[in-house]
Short mmCIF file of C-alpha atoms and ligand atoms in Angstrom, two decimals:
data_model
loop_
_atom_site.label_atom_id
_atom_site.label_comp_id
_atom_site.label_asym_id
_atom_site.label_seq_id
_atom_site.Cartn_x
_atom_site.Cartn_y
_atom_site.Cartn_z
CA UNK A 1 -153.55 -53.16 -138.64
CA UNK A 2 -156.73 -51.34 -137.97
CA UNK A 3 -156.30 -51.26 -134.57
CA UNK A 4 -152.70 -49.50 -135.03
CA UNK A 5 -154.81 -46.81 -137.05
CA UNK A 6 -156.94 -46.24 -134.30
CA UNK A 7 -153.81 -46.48 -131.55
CA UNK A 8 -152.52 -43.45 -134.13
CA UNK A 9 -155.33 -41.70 -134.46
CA UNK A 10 -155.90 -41.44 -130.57
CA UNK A 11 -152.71 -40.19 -130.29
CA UNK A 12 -153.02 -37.85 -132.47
CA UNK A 13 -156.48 -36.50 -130.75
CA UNK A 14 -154.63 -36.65 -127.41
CA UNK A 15 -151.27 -34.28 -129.13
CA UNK A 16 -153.59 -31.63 -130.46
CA UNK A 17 -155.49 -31.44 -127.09
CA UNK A 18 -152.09 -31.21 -125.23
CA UNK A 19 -150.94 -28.73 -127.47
CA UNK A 20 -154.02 -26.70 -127.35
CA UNK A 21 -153.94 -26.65 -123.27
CA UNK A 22 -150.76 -25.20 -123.42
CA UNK A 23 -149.92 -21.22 -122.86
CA UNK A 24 -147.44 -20.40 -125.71
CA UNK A 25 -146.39 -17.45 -127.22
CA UNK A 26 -148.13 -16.40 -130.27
CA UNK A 27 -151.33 -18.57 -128.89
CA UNK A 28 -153.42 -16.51 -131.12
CA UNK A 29 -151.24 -16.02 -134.33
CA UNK A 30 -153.74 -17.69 -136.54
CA UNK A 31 -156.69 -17.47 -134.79
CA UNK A 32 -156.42 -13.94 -134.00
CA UNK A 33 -153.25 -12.22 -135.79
CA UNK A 34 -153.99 -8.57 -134.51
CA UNK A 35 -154.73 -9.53 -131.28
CA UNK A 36 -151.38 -8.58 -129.51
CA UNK A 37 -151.43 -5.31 -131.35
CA UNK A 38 -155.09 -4.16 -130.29
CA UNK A 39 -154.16 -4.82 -127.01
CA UNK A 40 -151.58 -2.80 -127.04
CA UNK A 41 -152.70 0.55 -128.74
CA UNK A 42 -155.82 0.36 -126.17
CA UNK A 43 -153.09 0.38 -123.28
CA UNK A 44 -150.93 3.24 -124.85
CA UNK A 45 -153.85 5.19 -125.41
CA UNK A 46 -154.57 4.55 -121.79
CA UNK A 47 -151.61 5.35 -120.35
CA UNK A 48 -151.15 8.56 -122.38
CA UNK A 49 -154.59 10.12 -121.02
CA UNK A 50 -153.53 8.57 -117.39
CA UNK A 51 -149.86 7.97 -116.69
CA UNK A 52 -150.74 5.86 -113.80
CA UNK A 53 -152.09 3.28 -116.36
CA UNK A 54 -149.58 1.38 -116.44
CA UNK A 55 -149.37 0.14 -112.83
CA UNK A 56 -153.20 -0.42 -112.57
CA UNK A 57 -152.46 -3.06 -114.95
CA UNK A 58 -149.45 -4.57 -113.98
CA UNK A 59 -151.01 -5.19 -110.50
CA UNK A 60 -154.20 -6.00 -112.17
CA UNK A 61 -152.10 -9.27 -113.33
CA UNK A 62 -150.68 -10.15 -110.23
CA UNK A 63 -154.03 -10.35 -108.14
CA UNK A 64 -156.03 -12.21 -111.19
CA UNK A 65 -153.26 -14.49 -111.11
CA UNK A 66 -153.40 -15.04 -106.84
CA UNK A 67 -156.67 -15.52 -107.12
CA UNK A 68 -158.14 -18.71 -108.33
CA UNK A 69 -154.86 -18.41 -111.15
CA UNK A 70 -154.75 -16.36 -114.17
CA UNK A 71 -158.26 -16.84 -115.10
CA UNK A 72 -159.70 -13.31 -114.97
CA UNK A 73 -161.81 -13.90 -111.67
CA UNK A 74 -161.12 -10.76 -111.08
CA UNK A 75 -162.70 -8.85 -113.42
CA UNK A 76 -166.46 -10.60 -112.83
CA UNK A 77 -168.69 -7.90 -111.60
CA UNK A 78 -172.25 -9.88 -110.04
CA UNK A 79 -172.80 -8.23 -107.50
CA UNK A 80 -171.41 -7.70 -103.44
CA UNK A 81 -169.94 -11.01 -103.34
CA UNK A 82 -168.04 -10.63 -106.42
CA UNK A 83 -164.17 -11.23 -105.64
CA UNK A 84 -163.23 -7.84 -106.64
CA UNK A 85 -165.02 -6.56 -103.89
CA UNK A 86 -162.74 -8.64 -101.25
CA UNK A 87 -160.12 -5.89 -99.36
CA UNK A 88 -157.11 -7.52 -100.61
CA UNK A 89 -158.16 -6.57 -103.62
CA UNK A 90 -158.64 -3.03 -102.70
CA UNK A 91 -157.47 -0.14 -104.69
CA UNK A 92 -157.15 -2.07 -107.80
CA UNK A 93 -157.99 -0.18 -110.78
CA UNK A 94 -157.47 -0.76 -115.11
CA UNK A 95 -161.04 -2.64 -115.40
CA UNK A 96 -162.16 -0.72 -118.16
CA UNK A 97 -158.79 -0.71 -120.21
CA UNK A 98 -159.46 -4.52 -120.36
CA UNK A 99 -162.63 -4.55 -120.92
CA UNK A 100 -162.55 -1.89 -123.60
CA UNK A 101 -159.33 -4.05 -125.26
CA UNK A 102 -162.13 -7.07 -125.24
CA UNK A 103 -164.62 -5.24 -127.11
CA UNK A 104 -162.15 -4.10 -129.79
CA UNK A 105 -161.09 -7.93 -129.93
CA UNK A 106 -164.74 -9.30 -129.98
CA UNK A 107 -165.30 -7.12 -132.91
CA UNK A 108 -162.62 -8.56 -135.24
CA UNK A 109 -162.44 -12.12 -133.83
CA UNK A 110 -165.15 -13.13 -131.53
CA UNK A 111 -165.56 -15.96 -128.65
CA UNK A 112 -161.43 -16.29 -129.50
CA UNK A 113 -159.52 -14.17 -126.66
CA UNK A 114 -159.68 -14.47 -123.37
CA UNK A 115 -160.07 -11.87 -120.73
CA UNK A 116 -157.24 -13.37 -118.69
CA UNK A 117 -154.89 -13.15 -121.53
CA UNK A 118 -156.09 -9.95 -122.41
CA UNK A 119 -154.97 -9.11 -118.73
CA UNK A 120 -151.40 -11.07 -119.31
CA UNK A 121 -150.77 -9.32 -122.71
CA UNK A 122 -151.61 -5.68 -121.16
CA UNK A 123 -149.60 -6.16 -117.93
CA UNK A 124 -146.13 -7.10 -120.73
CA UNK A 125 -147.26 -3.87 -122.42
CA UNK A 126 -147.29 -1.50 -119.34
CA UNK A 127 -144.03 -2.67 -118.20
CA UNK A 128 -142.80 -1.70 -122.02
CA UNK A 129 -144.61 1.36 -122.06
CA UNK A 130 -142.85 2.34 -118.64
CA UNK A 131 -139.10 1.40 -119.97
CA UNK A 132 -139.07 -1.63 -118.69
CA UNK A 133 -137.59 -5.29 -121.08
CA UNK A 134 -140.54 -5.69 -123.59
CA UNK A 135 -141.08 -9.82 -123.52
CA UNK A 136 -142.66 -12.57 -125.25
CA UNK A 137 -146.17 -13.24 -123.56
CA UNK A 138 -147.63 -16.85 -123.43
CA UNK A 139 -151.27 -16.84 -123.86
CA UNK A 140 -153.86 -19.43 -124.35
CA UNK A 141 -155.34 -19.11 -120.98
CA UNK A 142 -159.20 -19.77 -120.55
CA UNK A 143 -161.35 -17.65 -118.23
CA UNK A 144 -162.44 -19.24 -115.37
CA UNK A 145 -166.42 -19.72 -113.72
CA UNK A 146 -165.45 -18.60 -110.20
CA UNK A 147 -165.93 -15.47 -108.16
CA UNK A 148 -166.25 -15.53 -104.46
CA UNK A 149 -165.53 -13.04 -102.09
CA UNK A 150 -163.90 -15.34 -99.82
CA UNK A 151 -161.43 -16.76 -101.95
CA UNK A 152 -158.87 -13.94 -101.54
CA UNK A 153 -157.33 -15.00 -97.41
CA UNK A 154 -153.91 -16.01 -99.37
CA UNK A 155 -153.64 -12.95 -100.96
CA UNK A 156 -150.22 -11.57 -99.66
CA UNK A 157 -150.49 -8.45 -97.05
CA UNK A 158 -148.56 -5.42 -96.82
CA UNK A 159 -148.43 -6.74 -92.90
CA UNK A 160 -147.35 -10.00 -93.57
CA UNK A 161 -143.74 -11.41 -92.11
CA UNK A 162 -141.28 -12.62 -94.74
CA UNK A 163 -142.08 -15.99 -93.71
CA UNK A 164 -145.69 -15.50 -94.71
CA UNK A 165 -145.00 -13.65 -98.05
CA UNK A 166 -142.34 -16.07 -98.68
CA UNK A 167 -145.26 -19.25 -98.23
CA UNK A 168 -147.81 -17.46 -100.09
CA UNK A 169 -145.92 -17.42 -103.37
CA UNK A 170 -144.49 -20.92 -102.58
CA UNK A 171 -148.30 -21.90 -102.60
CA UNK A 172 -148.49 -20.48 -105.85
CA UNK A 173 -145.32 -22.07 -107.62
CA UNK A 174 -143.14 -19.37 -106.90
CA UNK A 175 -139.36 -19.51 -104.93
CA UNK A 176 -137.95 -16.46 -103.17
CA UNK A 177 -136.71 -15.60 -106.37
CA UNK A 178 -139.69 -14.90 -107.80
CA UNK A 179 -140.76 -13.14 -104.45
CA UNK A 180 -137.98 -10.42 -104.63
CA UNK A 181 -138.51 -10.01 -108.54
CA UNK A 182 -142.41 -9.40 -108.51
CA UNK A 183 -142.00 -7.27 -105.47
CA UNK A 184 -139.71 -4.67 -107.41
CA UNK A 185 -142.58 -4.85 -110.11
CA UNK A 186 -142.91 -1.94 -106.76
CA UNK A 187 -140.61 0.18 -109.65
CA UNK A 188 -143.68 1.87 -110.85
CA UNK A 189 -146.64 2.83 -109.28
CA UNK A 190 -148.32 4.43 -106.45
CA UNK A 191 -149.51 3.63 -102.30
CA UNK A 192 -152.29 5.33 -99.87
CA UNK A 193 -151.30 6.21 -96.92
CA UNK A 194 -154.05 3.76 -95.67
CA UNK A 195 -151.41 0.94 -96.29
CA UNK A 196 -148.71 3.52 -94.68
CA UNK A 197 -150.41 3.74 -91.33
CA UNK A 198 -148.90 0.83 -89.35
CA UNK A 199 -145.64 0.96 -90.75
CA UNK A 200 -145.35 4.76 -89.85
CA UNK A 201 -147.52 5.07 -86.48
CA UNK A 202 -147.78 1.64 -84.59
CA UNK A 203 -144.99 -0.98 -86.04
CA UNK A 204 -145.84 -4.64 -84.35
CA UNK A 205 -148.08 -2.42 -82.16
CA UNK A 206 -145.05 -0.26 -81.03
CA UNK A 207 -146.62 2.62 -81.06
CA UNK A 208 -144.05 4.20 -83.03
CA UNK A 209 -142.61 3.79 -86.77
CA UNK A 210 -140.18 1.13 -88.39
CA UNK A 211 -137.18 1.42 -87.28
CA UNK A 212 -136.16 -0.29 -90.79
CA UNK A 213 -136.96 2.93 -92.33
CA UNK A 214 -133.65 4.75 -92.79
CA UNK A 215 -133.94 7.87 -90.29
CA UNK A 216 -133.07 10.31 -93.65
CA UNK A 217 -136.51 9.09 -94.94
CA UNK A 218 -138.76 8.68 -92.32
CA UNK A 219 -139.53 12.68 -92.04
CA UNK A 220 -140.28 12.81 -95.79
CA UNK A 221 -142.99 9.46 -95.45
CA UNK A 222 -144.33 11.27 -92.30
CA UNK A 223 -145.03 14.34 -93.89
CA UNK A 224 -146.55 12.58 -97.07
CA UNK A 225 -149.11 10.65 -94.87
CA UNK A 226 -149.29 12.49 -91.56
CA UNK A 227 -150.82 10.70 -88.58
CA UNK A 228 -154.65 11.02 -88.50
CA UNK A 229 -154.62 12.52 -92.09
CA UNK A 230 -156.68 11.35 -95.41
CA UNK A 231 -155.82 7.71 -96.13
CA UNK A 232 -156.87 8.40 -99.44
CA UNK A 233 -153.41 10.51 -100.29
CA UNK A 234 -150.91 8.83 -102.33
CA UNK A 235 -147.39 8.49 -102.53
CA UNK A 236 -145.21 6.86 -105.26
CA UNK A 237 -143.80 3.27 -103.57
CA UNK A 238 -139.94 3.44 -105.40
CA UNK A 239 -139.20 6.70 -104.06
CA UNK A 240 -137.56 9.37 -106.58
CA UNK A 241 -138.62 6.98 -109.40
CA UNK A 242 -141.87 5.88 -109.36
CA UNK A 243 -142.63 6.47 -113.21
CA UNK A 244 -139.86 4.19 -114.56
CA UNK A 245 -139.24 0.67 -114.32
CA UNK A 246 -135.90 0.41 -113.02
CA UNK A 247 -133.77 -1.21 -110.50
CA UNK A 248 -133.90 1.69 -108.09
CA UNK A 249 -136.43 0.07 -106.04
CA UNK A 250 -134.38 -2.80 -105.03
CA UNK A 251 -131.68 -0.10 -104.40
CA UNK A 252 -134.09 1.81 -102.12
CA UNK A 253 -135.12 -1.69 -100.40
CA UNK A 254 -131.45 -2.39 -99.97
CA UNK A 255 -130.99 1.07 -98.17
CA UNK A 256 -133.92 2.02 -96.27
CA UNK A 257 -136.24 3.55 -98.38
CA UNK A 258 -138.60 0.89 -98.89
CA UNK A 259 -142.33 2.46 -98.83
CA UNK A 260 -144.39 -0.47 -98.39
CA UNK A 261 -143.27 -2.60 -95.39
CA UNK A 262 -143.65 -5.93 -97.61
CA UNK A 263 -140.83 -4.35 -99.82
CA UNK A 264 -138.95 -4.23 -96.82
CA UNK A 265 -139.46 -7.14 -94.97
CA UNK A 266 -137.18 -8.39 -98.37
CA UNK A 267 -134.29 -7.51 -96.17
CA UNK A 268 -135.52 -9.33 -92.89
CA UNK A 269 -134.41 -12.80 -94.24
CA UNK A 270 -130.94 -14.26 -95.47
CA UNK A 271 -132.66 -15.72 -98.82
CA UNK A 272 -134.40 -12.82 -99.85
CA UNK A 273 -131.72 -10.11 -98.78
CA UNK A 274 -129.04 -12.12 -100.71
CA UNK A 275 -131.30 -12.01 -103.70
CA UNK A 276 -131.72 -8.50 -103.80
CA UNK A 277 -127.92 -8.23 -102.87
CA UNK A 278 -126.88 -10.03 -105.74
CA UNK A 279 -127.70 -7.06 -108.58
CA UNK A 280 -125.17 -4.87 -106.86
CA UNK A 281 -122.07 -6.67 -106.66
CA UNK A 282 -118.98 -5.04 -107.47
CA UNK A 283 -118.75 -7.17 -110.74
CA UNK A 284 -123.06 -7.21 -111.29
CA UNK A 285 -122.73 -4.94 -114.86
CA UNK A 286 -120.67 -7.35 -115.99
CA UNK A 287 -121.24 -10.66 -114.80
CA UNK A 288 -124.98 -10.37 -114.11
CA UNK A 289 -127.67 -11.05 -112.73
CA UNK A 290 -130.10 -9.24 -115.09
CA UNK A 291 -132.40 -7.62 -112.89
CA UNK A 292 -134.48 -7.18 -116.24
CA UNK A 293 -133.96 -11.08 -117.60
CA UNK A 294 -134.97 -12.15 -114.21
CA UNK A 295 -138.07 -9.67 -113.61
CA UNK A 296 -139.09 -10.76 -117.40
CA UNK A 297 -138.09 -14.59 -115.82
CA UNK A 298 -140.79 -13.92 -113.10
CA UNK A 299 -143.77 -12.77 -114.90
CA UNK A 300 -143.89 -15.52 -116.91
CA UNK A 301 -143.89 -17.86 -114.15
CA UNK A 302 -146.66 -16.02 -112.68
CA UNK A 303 -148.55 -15.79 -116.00
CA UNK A 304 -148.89 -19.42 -115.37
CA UNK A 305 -150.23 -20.22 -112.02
CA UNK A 306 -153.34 -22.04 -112.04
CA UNK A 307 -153.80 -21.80 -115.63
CA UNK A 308 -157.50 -22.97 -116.95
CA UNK A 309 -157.43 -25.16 -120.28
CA UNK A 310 -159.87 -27.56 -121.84
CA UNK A 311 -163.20 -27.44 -120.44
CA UNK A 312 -162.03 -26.08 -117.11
CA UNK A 313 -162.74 -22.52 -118.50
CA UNK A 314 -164.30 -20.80 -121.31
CA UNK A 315 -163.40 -17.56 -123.61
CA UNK A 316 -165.88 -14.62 -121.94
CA UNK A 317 -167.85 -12.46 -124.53
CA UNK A 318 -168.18 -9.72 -121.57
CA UNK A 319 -164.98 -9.70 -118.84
CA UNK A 320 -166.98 -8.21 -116.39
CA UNK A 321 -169.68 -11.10 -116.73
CA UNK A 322 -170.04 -15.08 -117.27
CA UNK A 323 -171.40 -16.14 -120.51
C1 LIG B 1 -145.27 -9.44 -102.44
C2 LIG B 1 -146.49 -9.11 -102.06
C3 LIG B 1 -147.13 -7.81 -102.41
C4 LIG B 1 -147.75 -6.97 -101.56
C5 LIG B 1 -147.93 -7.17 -100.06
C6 LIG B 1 -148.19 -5.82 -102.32
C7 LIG B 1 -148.88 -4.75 -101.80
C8 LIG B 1 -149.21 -3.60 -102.49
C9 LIG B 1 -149.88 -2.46 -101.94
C10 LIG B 1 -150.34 -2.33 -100.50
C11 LIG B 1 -150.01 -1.54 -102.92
C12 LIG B 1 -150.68 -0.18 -102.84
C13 LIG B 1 -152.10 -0.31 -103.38
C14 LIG B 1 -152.87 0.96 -103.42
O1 LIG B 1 -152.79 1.77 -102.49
O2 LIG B 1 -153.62 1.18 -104.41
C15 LIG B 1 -149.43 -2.10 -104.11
C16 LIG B 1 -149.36 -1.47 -105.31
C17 LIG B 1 -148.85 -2.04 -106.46
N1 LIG B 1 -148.45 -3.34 -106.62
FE1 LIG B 1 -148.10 -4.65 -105.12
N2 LIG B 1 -147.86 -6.00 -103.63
C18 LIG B 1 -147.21 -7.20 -103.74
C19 LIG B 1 -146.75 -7.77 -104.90
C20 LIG B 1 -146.92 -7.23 -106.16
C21 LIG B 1 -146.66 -7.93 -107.39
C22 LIG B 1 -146.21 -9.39 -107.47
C23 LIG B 1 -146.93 -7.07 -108.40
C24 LIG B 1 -146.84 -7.29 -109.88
C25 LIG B 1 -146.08 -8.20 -110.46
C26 LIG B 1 -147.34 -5.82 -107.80
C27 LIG B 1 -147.64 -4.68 -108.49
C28 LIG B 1 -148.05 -3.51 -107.91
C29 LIG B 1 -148.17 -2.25 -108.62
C30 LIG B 1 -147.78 -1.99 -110.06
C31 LIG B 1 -148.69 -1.33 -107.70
C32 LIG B 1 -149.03 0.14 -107.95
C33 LIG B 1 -150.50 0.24 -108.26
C34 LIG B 1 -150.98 1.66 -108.52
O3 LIG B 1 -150.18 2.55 -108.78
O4 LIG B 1 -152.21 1.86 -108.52
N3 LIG B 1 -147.35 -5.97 -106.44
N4 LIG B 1 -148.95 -3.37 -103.82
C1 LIG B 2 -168.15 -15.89 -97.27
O1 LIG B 2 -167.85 -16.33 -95.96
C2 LIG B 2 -168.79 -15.87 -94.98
C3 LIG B 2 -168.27 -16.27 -93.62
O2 LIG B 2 -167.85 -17.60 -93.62
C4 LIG B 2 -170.17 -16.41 -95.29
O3 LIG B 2 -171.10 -15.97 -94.35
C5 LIG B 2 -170.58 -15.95 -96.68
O4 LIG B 2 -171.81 -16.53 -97.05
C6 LIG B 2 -169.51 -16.33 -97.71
N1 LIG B 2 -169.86 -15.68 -98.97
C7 LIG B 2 -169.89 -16.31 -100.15
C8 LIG B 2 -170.28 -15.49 -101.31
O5 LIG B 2 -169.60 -17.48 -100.27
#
């Protein structure tokens, strides 16, 4: 008899710790009720000063989340060797907006949100603030001890072959499906020219420019970022709709106008291409695929890669800093 008790009351231990290392949505609807909702004025408030707000942060998510998984490695600021530092990491911006978000939610429930959900719940609002599906977020996510420099090699490259992109996010948990549907997350947001250069000026060491790029567009990239000229220059990356979250950049993928070169490598393989193919059948409106369901489908999966529960991370007073 006792020994059934204690049988049921290490189950019981064991359920609550299961359940409590699990990302679900609403992870902080006790603990922290406003918690979704101060996250989200701090982004709109963002995004209306700075309407490119909203990209920062949904590529914010995607490179904590290759890095060491969604653990807000990232945002740790100690010094040269930080990972932030590390070029694949280059160009990414929305640091503050997080951290300011944190501060708000330290003030009304301290030591109880974690930077890397703060990340997760700010990349679902930017893709609603720039008309794209509005989705349930999991959180629960602990912040992880790690930042090295050297940790970023598997980050994906704008230079990379399909095959390469296509391993990286297998790595990570993630099918071709998954590939094609992050990549349009390409909808909104912006490119320098550095990242331009090879693609425009020396393809595979041609010498010369893609010859994927449809010959209609190629004068209009040129001119944007002109050989030899500042690599600092930017250039939206779904051309003629780089504000909205739409399908228009798997449309310009499908037909040449691919900015980056990774977008357009998308059409370089029979998986990948047939993917992207698949939202503009004849019979698509009607019969699906959801480009939306599926880009929603997506970012959930990577919200979860390499997820730290238990004692394998803690909840950061600072983002920038370990406790
Ligand atoms: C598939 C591999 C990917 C590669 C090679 C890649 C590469 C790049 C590059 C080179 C830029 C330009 C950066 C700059 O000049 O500041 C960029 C921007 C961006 N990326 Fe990706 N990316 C990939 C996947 C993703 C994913 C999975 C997401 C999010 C789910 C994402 C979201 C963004 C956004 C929103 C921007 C615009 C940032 C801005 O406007 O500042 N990317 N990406
Ligand atoms: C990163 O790798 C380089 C080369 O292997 C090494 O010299 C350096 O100490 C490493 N940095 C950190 C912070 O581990």
């Amino acid at each position: 008899m006792m020994k059934m008790r204690i049988a049921i009351i290490i189950l019981f231990i064991l359920l609550i710790r299961i359940s409590e290392a699990e990302l679900k949505v609403g992870f902080y609807s006790q603990k922290c009720p406003n918690a979704e909702s101060i996250v989200r004025d701090i982004v709109k408030d963002a995004a209306n000063s700075n309407p490119a707000v909203p990209a920062f942060l949904l590529r914010l998510h995607f490179h904590d989340c290759f890095v060491e998984g969604c653990d807000g490695s990232i945002l740790i600021d100690n010094g040269d060797t930080s990972e932030k530092h590390a070029s694949p990491h280059q160009g990414v911006q929305g640091f503050e907006i997080i951290e300011n978000a944190k501060a708000r939610l330290e003030g009304v429930c301290p030591g109880v949100v974690s930077c890397a959900d703060v990340v997760a719940m700010a990349a679902r609002d930017a893709v609603a603030l720039s008309h794209g599906p509005f989705y349930n977020v999991e959180t629960g996510r602990k912040d992880g001890f790690m930042s090295n420099i050297n940790q970023t090699v598997r980050m994906p490259d704008v230079g990379d072959s399909i095959l390469l992109l296509k391993q990286k996010f297998i790595e990570k948990g993630l099918n071709d499906k998954d590939l094609v549907l992050l990549t349009a997350a390409h909808t909104i947001g912006t490119t320098a020219c550095f990242f331009m250069e090879e693609r425009l000026y020396n393809f595979a060491s041609s010498g010369g420019p893609d010859p994927s790029i449809n010959p209609r567009f190629l004068p209009e990239l040129s001119s944007a970022c002109p050989k030899n000229g500042d690599i600092n220059a930017r250039l939206p990356i779904d051309h003629g709709s780089g504000d909205t979250f739409d399908i228009q950049i798997l449309e310009n993928i499908r037909s040449g106008f691919a900015v980056l070169q990774s977008d357009a490598k998308l059409m370089d393989d029979q998986t990948t291409r047939g993917i992207v193919d698949s939202y503009f059948g004849i019979l698509s409106p009607l019969t699906g695929p959801s480009f939306e369901a599926d880009f929603v489908r997506s970012m959930v999966r990577m919200g979860r890669i390499g997820t730290k529960t238990g004692s394998s991370g803690n909840i950061r007073h600072v983002c920038r800093s370990f406790n």
